[in-house]
Amino acid sequence: MISFIICLAVLIGGYFVYGRVIEKLYGPDDRQTPAVRINDGVDFVVMPKWKLFLIQLLNIAGLGPIYGALAGAQWGTSVFLWITLGTILAGGVHDFSVGFMSMRHDGASVSELTGLYLGNVMKTVMRIFSVVLLVMVGTVFAVGPAGLISLLIGNQGGTGLLTNTYFWLAIILIYYFIATFIPIDKIIGKFYPVFGICLIVMAFGVAIGIFTHGYTIPEIQLANLHPDNTPIWPMMFVSVACGAISGFHATQSPLMARCCSSEKESHMVFYGAMVSEGIIALIWAAAGSAIYATTGGLTTGLTAMLANGQATCVYDICTKTMGGFGIVLAMLGVIACPITSGDTAFRSARLVIADWFKIDQKPYLSRLYICVPLLAAGALISQLNYGVIWRYFSWSNQTLAMIALWTASMYLYKNAKNYWFTAVPATFMSAVSVTYFFCAPECLHLSTKIAYPIGIIAAAVFLGLFIRATLKEHDTVSHFKMMHHV
């Protein structure tokens, strides 16, 4: 219990202390933002800071900090440390960096930012990588709710078309098309703050229920408690993505960067939303650790419940901690939250493609040309195995975070700022991503004796290449200044 309270306090303190350090590092000022300067009434629309915070939270979170935290809790309470430190030192920095850089570059998507600071090759890689990732995310967040809605109606005695998963999948994809196509302030700006509040209420309801129903949150243990003996490194660091650091956030932050009226809103909107997500993840990890019994020092109870489906586990926890009210929140959460993240995933994909091919998004037809193929691709991908899509999303998600952090590092270097605030987490995430690729079952599935040293060496190589690039550019600039002086 004490460990949980300390981690919660550190997260809150991290927002006020380390978040301000990062804000001072980037130095927001009073220049006009893209929302004010461009203001096209579609994607560049000024909205209040409180609303931007709630929309950003919902966009980056959805069910990520719930499902990911529960999956991470299978390794034991060591997950508390990753959620806490990952959020403050990596996730918050990552989200702030991309959001701020986007504002400095006319609301540019993460792929365009990567091209500006890491070169055209990486820009092309990120364009393809981010679009594929976003379509996968949008598809995953359509298939899950569609299946759950049809199941719930069937359990209530419903029959016919209303119990058909494909019917609900079609409905969700049609909604995605509408939300992706119309101006951001019409649906997303009006209704998503409400769902953001529901996500927060749901988490705090669970937290209060843990205490009032007599559950005890165990203290942090660094031992591996996973029943299958799955290694903590790097598996837990990939499973708990949205609750610590997630590359998907790099695709979402530019959405709100196009709606901020001041750069000084970055601390609350980007870093603040990430810390809030970390708090939500910490609460759900604590719930998974407290409610389900361990057997022989292993988290067998939680793993068994998750085997019945993540939505089932969420429903069970809400019921045990909040009763009937919890059931309503659980249903709202596992259905509405993924849908609201899925549509912004497709919207982000539209913007990446628009930036890529320099397509003005103010005309209706221009948006149609992009939206229709994107949703068609999502419909095709939805026919693939859900589990396979999710596993590949997990790895590509953390790889995108790694690239975004290296991009931020180069931005800071070129602006004569202390780039170690981003270079250190970038190096860490490089080790996570490469190690996972070599040892994960859905990837190369090599022994950890091989994957671990490869991951460490790869991270060191990436850091070395970055330092070499900064030295090379420094020499070029020095030579130019000398010649100019002469």
PDB file of N, CA, C and O in Angstrom, residues 73-120:
ATOM      1  N   ALA A  73       0.803  -5.946 -14.792  1.00  0.00           N
ATOM      2  CA  ALA A  73       0.706  -6.397 -13.402  1.00  0.00           C
ATOM      3  C   ALA A  73       0.921  -7.900 -13.269  1.00  0.00           C
ATOM      4  O   ALA A  73       1.135  -8.395 -12.152  1.00  0.00           O
ATOM      5  N   GLN A  74       0.878  -8.624 -14.372  1.00  0.00           N
ATOM      6  CA  GLN A  74       1.161 -10.063 -14.312  1.00  0.00           C
ATOM      7  C   GLN A  74       2.601 -10.321 -13.876  1.00  0.00           C
ATOM      8  O   GLN A  74       2.903 -11.383 -13.330  1.00  0.00           O
ATOM      9  N   TRP A  75       3.482  -9.362 -14.115  1.00  0.00           N
ATOM     10  CA  TRP A  75       4.876  -9.517 -13.676  1.00  0.00           C
ATOM     11  C   TRP A  75       5.057  -9.118 -12.220  1.00  0.00           C
ATOM     12  O   TRP A  75       6.143  -9.246 -11.670  1.00  0.00           O
ATOM     13  N   GLY A  76       4.005  -8.609 -11.594  1.00  0.00           N
ATOM     14  CA  GLY A  76       4.088  -8.214 -10.194  1.00  0.00           C
ATOM     15  C   GLY A  76       4.112  -6.709 -10.027  1.00  0.00           C
ATOM     16  O   GLY A  76       3.981  -5.941 -10.988  1.00  0.00           O
ATOM     17  N   THR A  77       4.308  -6.272  -8.802  1.00  0.00           N
ATOM     18  CA  THR A  77       4.238  -4.847  -8.486  1.00  0.00           C
ATOM     19  C   THR A  77       5.465  -4.059  -8.945  1.00  0.00           C
ATOM     20  O   THR A  77       5.507  -2.845  -8.782  1.00  0.00           O
ATOM     21  N   SER A  78       6.444  -4.726  -9.533  1.00  0.00           N
ATOM     22  CA  SER A  78       7.560  -3.989 -10.139  1.00  0.00           C
ATOM     23  C   SER A  78       7.049  -3.084 -11.253  1.00  0.00           C
ATOM     24  O   SER A  78       7.704  -2.105 -11.630  1.00  0.00           O
ATOM     25  N   VAL A  79       5.857  -3.394 -11.770  1.00  0.00           N
ATOM     26  CA  VAL A  79       5.265  -2.570 -12.827  1.00  0.00           C
ATOM     27  C   VAL A  79       5.002  -1.155 -12.320  1.00  0.00           C
ATOM     28  O   VAL A  79       4.985  -0.204 -13.113  1.00  0.00           O
ATOM     29  N   PHE A  80       4.809  -0.975 -11.001  1.00  0.00           N
ATOM     30  CA  PHE A  80       4.599   0.369 -10.444  1.00  0.00           C
ATOM     31  C   PHE A  80       5.772   1.294 -10.786  1.00  0.00           C
ATOM     32  O   PHE A  80       5.587   2.470 -11.082  1.00  0.00           O
ATOM     33  N   LEU A  81       6.981   0.734 -10.697  1.00  0.00           N
ATOM     34  CA  LEU A  81       8.183   1.537 -10.956  1.00  0.00           C
ATOM     35  C   LEU A  81       8.255   1.980 -12.405  1.00  0.00           C
ATOM     36  O   LEU A  81       8.598   3.127 -12.705  1.00  0.00           O
ATOM     37  N   TRP A  82       7.955   1.060 -13.337  1.00  0.00           N
ATOM     38  CA  TRP A  82       8.020   1.401 -14.762  1.00  0.00           C
ATOM     39  C   TRP A  82       6.964   2.454 -15.107  1.00  0.00           C
ATOM     40  O   TRP A  82       7.247   3.410 -15.819  1.00  0.00           O
ATOM     41  N   ILE A  83       5.757   2.300 -14.585  1.00  0.00           N
ATOM     42  CA  ILE A  83       4.709   3.285 -14.854  1.00  0.00           C
ATOM     43  C   ILE A  83       5.123   4.655 -14.327  1.00  0.00           C
ATOM     44  O   ILE A  83       4.997   5.668 -15.034  1.00  0.00           O
ATOM     45  N   THR A  84       5.644   4.703 -13.119  1.00  0.00           N
ATOM     46  CA  THR A  84       5.987   5.978 -12.483  1.00  0.00           C
ATOM     47  C   THR A  84       7.176   6.651 -13.162  1.00  0.00           C
ATOM     48  O   THR A  84       7.083   7.802 -13.611  1.00  0.00           O
ATOM     49  N   LEU A  85       8.287   5.945 -13.236  1.00  0.00           N
ATOM     50  CA  LEU A  85       9.500   6.536 -13.804  1.00  0.00           C
ATOM     51  C   LEU A  85       9.387   6.708 -15.315  1.00  0.00           C
ATOM     52  O   LEU A  85       9.876   7.694 -15.875  1.00  0.00           O
ATOM     53  N   GLY A  86       8.741   5.737 -15.978  1.00  0.00           N
ATOM     54  CA  GLY A  86       8.563   5.838 -17.419  1.00  0.00           C
ATOM     55  C   GLY A  86       7.735   7.050 -17.796  1.00  0.00           C
ATOM     56  O   GLY A  86       8.061   7.770 -18.747  1.00  0.00           O
ATOM     57  N   THR A  87       6.668   7.295 -17.042  1.00  0.00           N
ATOM     58  CA  THR A  87       5.798   8.441 -17.318  1.00  0.00           C
ATOM     59  C   THR A  87       6.534   9.757 -17.163  1.00  0.00           C
ATOM     60  O   THR A  87       6.469  10.634 -18.039  1.00  0.00           O
ATOM     61  N   ILE A  88       7.252   9.918 -16.066  1.00  0.00           N
ATOM     62  CA  ILE A  88       7.908  11.192 -15.767  1.00  0.00           C
ATOM     63  C   ILE A  88       9.111  11.453 -16.662  1.00  0.00           C
ATOM     64  O   ILE A  88       9.250  12.542 -17.246  1.00  0.00           O
ATOM     65  N   LEU A  89       9.990  10.448 -16.797  1.00  0.00           N
ATOM     66  CA  LEU A  89      11.265  10.656 -17.478  1.00  0.00           C
ATOM     67  C   LEU A  89      11.218  10.381 -18.976  1.00  0.00           C
ATOM     68  O   LEU A  89      12.091  10.853 -19.715  1.00  0.00           O
ATOM     69  N   ALA A  90      10.214   9.626 -19.428  1.00  0.00           N
ATOM     70  CA  ALA A  90      10.178   9.256 -20.846  1.00  0.00           C
ATOM     71  C   ALA A  90       8.868   9.674 -21.514  1.00  0.00           C
ATOM     72  O   ALA A  90       8.869  10.459 -22.467  1.00  0.00           O
ATOM     73  N   GLY A  91       7.735   9.165 -21.021  1.00  0.00           N
ATOM     74  CA  GLY A  91       6.455   9.416 -21.672  1.00  0.00           C
ATOM     75  C   GLY A  91       6.073  10.879 -21.714  1.00  0.00           C
ATOM     76  O   GLY A  91       5.676  11.409 -22.760  1.00  0.00           O
ATOM     77  N   GLY A  92       6.174  11.561 -20.576  1.00  0.00           N
ATOM     78  CA  GLY A  92       5.833  12.982 -20.529  1.00  0.00           C
ATOM     79  C   GLY A  92       6.754  13.816 -21.403  1.00  0.00           C
ATOM     80  O   GLY A  92       6.312  14.742 -22.094  1.00  0.00           O
ATOM     81  N   VAL A  93       8.040  13.473 -21.381  1.00  0.00           N
ATOM     82  CA  VAL A  93       9.032  14.177 -22.210  1.00  0.00           C
ATOM     83  C   VAL A  93       8.736  13.951 -23.685  1.00  0.00           C
ATOM     84  O   VAL A  93       8.782  14.876 -24.506  1.00  0.00           O
ATOM     85  N   HIS A  94       8.421  12.711 -24.040  1.00  0.00           N
ATOM     86  CA  HIS A  94       8.100  12.336 -25.413  1.00  0.00           C
ATOM     87  C   HIS A  94       6.899  13.125 -25.928  1.00  0.00           C
ATOM     88  O   HIS A  94       6.939  13.744 -26.996  1.00  0.00           O
ATOM     89  N   ASP A  95       5.811  13.149 -25.165  1.00  0.00           N
ATOM     90  CA  ASP A  95       4.585  13.811 -25.606  1.00  0.00           C
ATOM     91  C   ASP A  95       4.762  15.324 -25.692  1.00  0.00           C
ATOM     92  O   ASP A  95       4.300  15.969 -26.639  1.00  0.00           O
ATOM     93  N   PHE A  96       5.431  15.901 -24.687  1.00  0.00           N
ATOM     94  CA  PHE A  96       5.687  17.338 -24.696  1.00  0.00           C
ATOM     95  C   PHE A  96       6.543  17.707 -25.906  1.00  0.00           C
ATOM     96  O   PHE A  96       6.257  18.686 -26.605  1.00  0.00           O
ATOM     97  N   SER A  97       7.584  16.916 -26.158  1.00  0.00           N
ATOM     98  CA  SER A  97       8.525  17.211 -27.248  1.00  0.00           C
ATOM     99  C   SER A  97       7.820  17.248 -28.598  1.00  0.00           C
ATOM    100  O   SER A  97       7.989  18.199 -29.371  1.00  0.00           O
ATOM    101  N   VAL A  98       7.037  16.216 -28.885  1.00  0.00           N
ATOM    102  CA  VAL A  98       6.363  16.144 -30.187  1.00  0.00           C
ATOM    103  C   VAL A  98       5.322  17.247 -30.314  1.00  0.00           C
ATOM    104  O   VAL A  98       5.229  17.903 -31.362  1.00  0.00           O
ATOM    105  N   GLY A  99       4.536  17.477 -29.265  1.00  0.00           N
ATOM    106  CA  GLY A  99       3.529  18.531 -29.312  1.00  0.00           C
ATOM    107  C   GLY A  99       4.145  19.904 -29.515  1.00  0.00           C
ATOM    108  O   GLY A  99       3.678  20.696 -30.341  1.00  0.00           O
ATOM    109  N   PHE A 100       5.232  20.179 -28.787  1.00  0.00           N
ATOM    110  CA  PHE A 100       5.888  21.482 -28.890  1.00  0.00           C
ATOM    111  C   PHE A 100       6.538  21.656 -30.257  1.00  0.00           C
ATOM    112  O   PHE A 100       6.397  22.717 -30.897  1.00  0.00           O
ATOM    113  N   MET A 101       7.266  20.635 -30.719  1.00  0.00           N
ATOM    114  CA  MET A 101       7.910  20.728 -32.036  1.00  0.00           C
ATOM    115  C   MET A 101       6.882  20.916 -33.139  1.00  0.00           C
ATOM    116  O   MET A 101       7.116  21.648 -34.109  1.00  0.00           O
ATOM    117  N   SER A 102       5.736  20.246 -33.006  1.00  0.00           N
ATOM    118  CA  SER A 102       4.689  20.382 -34.006  1.00  0.00           C
ATOM    119  C   SER A 102       4.195  21.823 -34.075  1.00  0.00           C
ATOM    120  O   SER A 102       3.993  22.374 -35.160  1.00  0.00           O
ATOM    121  N   MET A 103       4.026  22.450 -32.902  1.00  0.00           N
ATOM    122  CA  MET A 103       3.594  23.850 -32.890  1.00  0.00           C
ATOM    123  C   MET A 103       4.633  24.757 -33.540  1.00  0.00           C
ATOM    124  O   MET A 103       4.290  25.720 -34.216  1.00  0.00           O
ATOM    125  N   ARG A 104       5.910  24.451 -33.340  1.00  0.00           N
ATOM    126  CA  ARG A 104       6.974  25.266 -33.918  1.00  0.00           C
ATOM    127  C   ARG A 104       7.081  25.079 -35.434  1.00  0.00           C
ATOM    128  O   ARG A 104       7.748  25.861 -36.107  1.00  0.00           O
ATOM    129  N   HIS A 105       6.451  24.027 -35.959  1.00  0.00           N
ATOM    130  CA  HIS A 105       6.555  23.740 -37.402  1.00  0.00           C
ATOM    131  C   HIS A 105       5.162  23.612 -38.034  1.00  0.00           C
ATOM    132  O   HIS A 105       4.869  22.645 -38.736  1.00  0.00           O
ATOM    133  N   ASP A 106       4.302  24.596 -37.770  1.00  0.00           N
ATOM    134  CA  ASP A 106       2.993  24.694 -38.419  1.00  0.00           C
ATOM    135  C   ASP A 106       2.113  23.466 -38.228  1.00  0.00           C
ATOM    136  O   ASP A 106       1.362  23.082 -39.134  1.00  0.00           O
ATOM    137  N   GLY A 107       2.205  22.829 -37.066  1.00  0.00           N
ATOM    138  CA  GLY A 107       1.351  21.674 -36.787  1.00  0.00           C
ATOM    139  C   GLY A 107       1.768  20.421 -37.535  1.00  0.00           C
ATOM    140  O   GLY A 107       0.931  19.540 -37.779  1.00  0.00           O
ATOM    141  N   ALA A 108       3.029  20.309 -37.891  1.00  0.00           N
ATOM    142  CA  ALA A 108       3.520  19.170 -38.673  1.00  0.00           C
ATOM    143  C   ALA A 108       3.331  17.851 -37.930  1.00  0.00           C
ATOM    144  O   ALA A 108       3.414  17.792 -36.704  1.00  0.00           O
ATOM    145  N   SER A 109       3.058  16.790 -38.683  1.00  0.00           N
ATOM    146  CA  SER A 109       2.936  15.450 -38.112  1.00  0.00           C
ATOM    147  C   SER A 109       4.317  14.928 -37.735  1.00  0.00           C
ATOM    148  O   SER A 109       5.349  15.485 -38.149  1.00  0.00           O
ATOM    149  N   VAL A 110       4.352  13.847 -36.966  1.00  0.00           N
ATOM    150  CA  VAL A 110       5.626  13.338 -36.456  1.00  0.00           C
ATOM    151  C   VAL A 110       6.553  12.881 -37.580  1.00  0.00           C
ATOM    152  O   VAL A 110       7.778  13.008 -37.484  1.00  0.00           O
ATOM    153  N   SER A 111       5.998  12.376 -38.683  1.00  0.00           N
ATOM    154  CA  SER A 111       6.841  11.929 -39.792  1.00  0.00           C
ATOM    155  C   SER A 111       7.563  13.109 -40.433  1.00  0.00           C
ATOM    156  O   SER A 111       8.746  13.005 -40.804  1.00  0.00           O
ATOM    157  N   GLU A 112       6.871  14.250 -40.569  1.00  0.00           N
ATOM    158  CA  GLU A 112       7.505  15.435 -41.147  1.00  0.00           C
ATOM    159  C   GLU A 112       8.563  15.990 -40.203  1.00  0.00           C
ATOM    160  O   GLU A 112       9.627  16.454 -40.648  1.00  0.00           O
ATOM    161  N   LEU A 113       8.296  15.951 -38.905  1.00  0.00           N
ATOM    162  CA  LEU A 113       9.288  16.401 -37.926  1.00  0.00           C
ATOM    163  C   LEU A 113      10.541  15.533 -37.986  1.00  0.00           C
ATOM    164  O   LEU A 113      11.665  16.030 -37.905  1.00  0.00           O
ATOM    165  N   THR A 114      10.323  14.238 -38.138  1.00  0.00           N
ATOM    166  CA  THR A 114      11.451  13.309 -38.242  1.00  0.00           C
ATOM    167  C   THR A 114      12.307  13.642 -39.450  1.00  0.00           C
ATOM    168  O   THR A 114      13.544  13.626 -39.381  1.00  0.00           O
ATOM    169  N   GLY A 115      11.658  13.951 -40.567  1.00  0.00           N
ATOM    170  CA  GLY A 115      12.403  14.312 -41.768  1.00  0.00           C
ATOM    171  C   GLY A 115      13.226  15.566 -41.590  1.00  0.00           C
ATOM    172  O   GLY A 115      14.363  15.658 -42.075  1.00  0.00           O
ATOM    173  N   LEU A 116      12.680  16.535 -40.868  1.00  0.00           N
ATOM    174  CA  LEU A 116      13.388  17.796 -40.657  1.00  0.00           C
ATOM    175  C   LEU A 116      14.672  17.605 -39.858  1.00  0.00           C
ATOM    176  O   LEU A 116      15.674  18.287 -40.100  1.00  0.00           O
ATOM    177  N   TYR A 117      14.650  16.667 -38.900  1.00  0.00           N
ATOM    178  CA  TYR A 117      15.781  16.546 -37.974  1.00  0.00           C
ATOM    179  C   TYR A 117      16.599  15.265 -38.115  1.00  0.00           C
ATOM    180  O   TYR A 117      17.725  15.211 -37.622  1.00  0.00           O
ATOM    181  N   LEU A 118      16.046  14.247 -38.775  1.00  0.00           N
ATOM    182  CA  LEU A 118      16.813  13.007 -38.961  1.00  0.00           C
ATOM    183  C   LEU A 118      17.034  12.666 -40.431  1.00  0.00           C
ATOM    184  O   LEU A 118      17.621  11.637 -40.743  1.00  0.00           O
ATOM    185  N   GLY A 119      16.511  13.484 -41.348  1.00  0.00           N
ATOM    186  CA  GLY A 119      16.787  13.276 -42.766  1.00  0.00           C
ATOM    187  C   GLY A 119      15.624  12.661 -43.534  1.00  0.00           C
ATOM    188  O   GLY A 119      14.665  12.137 -42.956  1.00  0.00           O
ATOM    189  N   ASN A 120      15.723  12.722 -44.859  1.00  0.00           N
ATOM    190  CA  ASN A 120      14.643  12.287 -45.750  1.00  0.00           C
ATOM    191  C   ASN A 120      14.391  10.783 -45.699  1.00  0.00           C
ATOM    192  O   ASN A 120      13.252  10.337 -45.877  1.00  0.00           O
TER     193      ASN A 120
END
